[in-house]
Coordinates of C-alpha atoms in Angstrom, one line a residue:
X1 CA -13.6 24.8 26.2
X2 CA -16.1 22.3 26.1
X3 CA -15.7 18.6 24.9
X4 CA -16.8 18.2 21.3
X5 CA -16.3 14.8 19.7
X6 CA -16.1 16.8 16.4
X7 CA -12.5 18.2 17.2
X8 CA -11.0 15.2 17.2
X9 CA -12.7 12.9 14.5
X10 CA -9.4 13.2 12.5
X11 CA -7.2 12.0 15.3
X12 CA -10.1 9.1 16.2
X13 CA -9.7 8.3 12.4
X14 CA -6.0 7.8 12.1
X15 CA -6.1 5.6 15.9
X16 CA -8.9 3.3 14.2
X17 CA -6.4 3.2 10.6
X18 CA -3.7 2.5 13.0
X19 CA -5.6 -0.4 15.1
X20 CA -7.2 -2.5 12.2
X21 CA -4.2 -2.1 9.7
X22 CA -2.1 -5.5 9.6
X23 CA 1.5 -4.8 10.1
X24 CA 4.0 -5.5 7.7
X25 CA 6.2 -8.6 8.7
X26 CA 9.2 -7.3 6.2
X27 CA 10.6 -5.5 9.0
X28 CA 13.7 -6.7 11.2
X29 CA 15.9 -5.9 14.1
X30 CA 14.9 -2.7 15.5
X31 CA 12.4 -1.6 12.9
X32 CA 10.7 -4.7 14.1
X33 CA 10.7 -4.7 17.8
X34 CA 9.1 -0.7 17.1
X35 CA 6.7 -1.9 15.2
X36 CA 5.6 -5.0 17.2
X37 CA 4.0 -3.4 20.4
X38 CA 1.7 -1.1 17.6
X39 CA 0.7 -4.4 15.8
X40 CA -1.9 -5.3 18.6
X41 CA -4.8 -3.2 20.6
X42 CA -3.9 -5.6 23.7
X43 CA -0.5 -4.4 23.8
X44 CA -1.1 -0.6 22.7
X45 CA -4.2 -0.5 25.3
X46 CA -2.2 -1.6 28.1
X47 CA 1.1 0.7 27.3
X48 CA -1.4 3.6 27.1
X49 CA -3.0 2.9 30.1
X50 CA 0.3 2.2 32.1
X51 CA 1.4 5.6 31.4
X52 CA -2.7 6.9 32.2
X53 CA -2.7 5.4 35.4
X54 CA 0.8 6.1 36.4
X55 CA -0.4 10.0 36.0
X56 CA -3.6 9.5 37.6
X57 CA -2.3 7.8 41.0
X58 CA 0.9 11.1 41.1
X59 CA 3.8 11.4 42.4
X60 CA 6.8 9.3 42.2
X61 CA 4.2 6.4 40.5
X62 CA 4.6 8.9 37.3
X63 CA 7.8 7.2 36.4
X64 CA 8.3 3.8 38.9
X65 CA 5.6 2.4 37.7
X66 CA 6.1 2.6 33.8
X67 CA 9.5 1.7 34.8
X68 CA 8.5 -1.3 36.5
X69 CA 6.8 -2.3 33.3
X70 CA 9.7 -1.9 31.2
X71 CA 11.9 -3.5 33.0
X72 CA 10.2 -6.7 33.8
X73 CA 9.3 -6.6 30.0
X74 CA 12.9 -6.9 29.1
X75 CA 13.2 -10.3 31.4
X76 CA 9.8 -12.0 29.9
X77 CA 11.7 -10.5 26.2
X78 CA 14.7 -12.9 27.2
X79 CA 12.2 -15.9 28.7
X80 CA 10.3 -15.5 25.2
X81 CA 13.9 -15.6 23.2
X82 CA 14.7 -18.9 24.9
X83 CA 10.9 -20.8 24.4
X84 CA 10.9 -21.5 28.1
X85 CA 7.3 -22.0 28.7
X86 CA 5.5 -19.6 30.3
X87 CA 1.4 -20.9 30.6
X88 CA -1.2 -18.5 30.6
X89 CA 0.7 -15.6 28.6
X90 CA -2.4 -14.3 26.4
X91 CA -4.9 -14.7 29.9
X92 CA -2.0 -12.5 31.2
X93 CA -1.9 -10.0 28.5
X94 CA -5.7 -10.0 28.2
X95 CA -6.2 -9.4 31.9
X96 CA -3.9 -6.4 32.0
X97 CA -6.0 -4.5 29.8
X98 CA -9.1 -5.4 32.0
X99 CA -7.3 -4.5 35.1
X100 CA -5.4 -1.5 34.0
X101 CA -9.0 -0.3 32.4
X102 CA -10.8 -0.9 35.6
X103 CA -7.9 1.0 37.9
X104 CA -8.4 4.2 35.4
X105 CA -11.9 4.1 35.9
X106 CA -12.5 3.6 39.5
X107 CA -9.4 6.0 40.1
X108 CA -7.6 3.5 42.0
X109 CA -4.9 4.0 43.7
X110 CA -2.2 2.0 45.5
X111 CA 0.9 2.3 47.1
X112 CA 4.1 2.5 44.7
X113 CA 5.3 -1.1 45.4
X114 CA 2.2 -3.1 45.1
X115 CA 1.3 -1.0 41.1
X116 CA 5.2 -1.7 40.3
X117 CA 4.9 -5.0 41.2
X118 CA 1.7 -5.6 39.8
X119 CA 2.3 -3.8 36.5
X120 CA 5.5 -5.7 36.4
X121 CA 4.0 -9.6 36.3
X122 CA 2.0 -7.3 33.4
X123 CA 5.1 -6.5 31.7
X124 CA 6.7 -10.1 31.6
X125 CA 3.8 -11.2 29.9
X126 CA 3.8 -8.8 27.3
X127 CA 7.8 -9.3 27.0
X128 CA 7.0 -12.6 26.4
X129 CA 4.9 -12.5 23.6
X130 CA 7.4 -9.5 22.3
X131 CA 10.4 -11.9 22.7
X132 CA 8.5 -15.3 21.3
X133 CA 7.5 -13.6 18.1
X134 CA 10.4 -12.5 17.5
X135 CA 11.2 -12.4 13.6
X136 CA 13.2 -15.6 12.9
X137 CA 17.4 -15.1 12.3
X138 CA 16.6 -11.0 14.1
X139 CA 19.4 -9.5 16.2
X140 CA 17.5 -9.7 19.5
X141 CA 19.3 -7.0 21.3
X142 CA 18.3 -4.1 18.6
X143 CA 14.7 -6.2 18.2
X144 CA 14.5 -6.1 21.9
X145 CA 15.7 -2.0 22.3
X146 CA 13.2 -1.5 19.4
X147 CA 10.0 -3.1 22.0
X148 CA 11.6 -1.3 24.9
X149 CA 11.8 2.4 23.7
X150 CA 7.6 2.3 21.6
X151 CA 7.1 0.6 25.0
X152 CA 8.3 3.5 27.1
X153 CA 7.0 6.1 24.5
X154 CA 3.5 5.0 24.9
X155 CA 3.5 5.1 28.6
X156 CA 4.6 8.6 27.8
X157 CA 1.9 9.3 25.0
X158 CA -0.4 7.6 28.0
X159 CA 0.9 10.1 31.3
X160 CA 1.0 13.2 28.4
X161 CA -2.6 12.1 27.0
X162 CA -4.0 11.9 31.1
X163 CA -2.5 15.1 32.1
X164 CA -4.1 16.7 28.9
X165 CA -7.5 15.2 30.0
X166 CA -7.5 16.1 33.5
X167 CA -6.9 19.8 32.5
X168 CA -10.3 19.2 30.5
X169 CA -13.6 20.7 32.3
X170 CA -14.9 17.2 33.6
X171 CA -11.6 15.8 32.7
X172 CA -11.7 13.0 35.5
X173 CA -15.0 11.9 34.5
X174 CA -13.6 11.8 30.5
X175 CA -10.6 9.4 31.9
X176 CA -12.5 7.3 33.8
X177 CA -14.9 6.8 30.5
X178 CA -11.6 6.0 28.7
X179 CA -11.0 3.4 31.8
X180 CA -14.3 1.6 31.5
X181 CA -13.5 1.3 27.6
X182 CA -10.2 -0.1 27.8
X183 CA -11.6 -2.5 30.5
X184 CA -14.5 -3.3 28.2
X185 CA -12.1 -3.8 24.8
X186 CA -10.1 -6.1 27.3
X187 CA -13.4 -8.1 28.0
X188 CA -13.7 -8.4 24.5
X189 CA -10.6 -9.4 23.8
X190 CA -11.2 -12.1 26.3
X191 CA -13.9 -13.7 24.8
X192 CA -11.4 -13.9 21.2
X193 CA -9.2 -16.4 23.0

């Protein structure tokens, strides 16, 4: 089977609807916190490349690392509730797309504990910015499961979509493409702040 951009125009075309659409702000509690992590390419970049790189790297970084992510998501969610000021959050959220880009394409690996850890100061930055645009007068434990579980199903959608590519003839060269592109979106995101 060889790589034709042809088969998936439809898929490309829905992700590009999908990315430039505004979301609808009508939405509260859980509805809300689904839709909040789909309402920006930062935040659906990194979660996808979470789960990419998780595959990428194997083993038991598969589900500790996405993990990771999560749950230090859930504190920065509760730092984000309570306004406690956190500097640098959109540098933070910016850079994890640059980073996460750049360890897809060079196929980096490191040990469990140092990508948990790193993914993880990732995470409370993006649970910040979840949990500090939270909808005014929103329950914030349904908003909060709402960013938790579209947070854990794109790291899935990210591992599934890697493990699908790899299978690919030149698969690893494909991902790594993907890697360069998320790190250059995150550059360009960047230069937006």
């Amino acid at each position: 089977m060889t790589f034709s951009i042809r088969n998936y125009q439809q898929p490309l075309l829905l992700l590009l609807i999908m990315l430039t659409s505004t979301a609808a702000q009508a939405h509260t509690g859980a509805e809300a916190g689904w839709l909040h992590p789909l309402s920006g390419v930062d935040h659906l970049l990194a979660m996808i490349a979470i789960g990419a790189w998780s595959c990428q790297m194997g083993g038991r970084a598969i589900w500790i690392v996405p993990s990771a992510f999560v749950c230090s998501m859930l504190f920065g969610g509760i730092l984000g509730f309570e306004q406690v000021d956190l500097p640098g959050v959109e540098i933070g959220i910016v850079l994890s797309v640059i980073l996460l880009g750049l360890a897809i394409a060079l196929e980096k690996t490191f040990p469990v504990v140092i990508a948990a850890f790193g993914v993880g100061i990732f995470g409370m930055f993006h649970g910040y910015a979840h949990g500090y645009e939270m909808p005014v007068m929103d329950n914030k434990l349904a908003y909060s499961a709402g960013f938790l579980s579209t947070t854990a199903a794109l790291h899935v959608v990210g591992a599934v979509g890697a493990l699908l590519i790899l299978k690919l003839p030149r698969g690893r060269v494909i991902l790594c493409t993907l890697g360069t592109i998320c790190a250059l979106c995150g550059v360009y995101l960047a230069t937006q702040l």
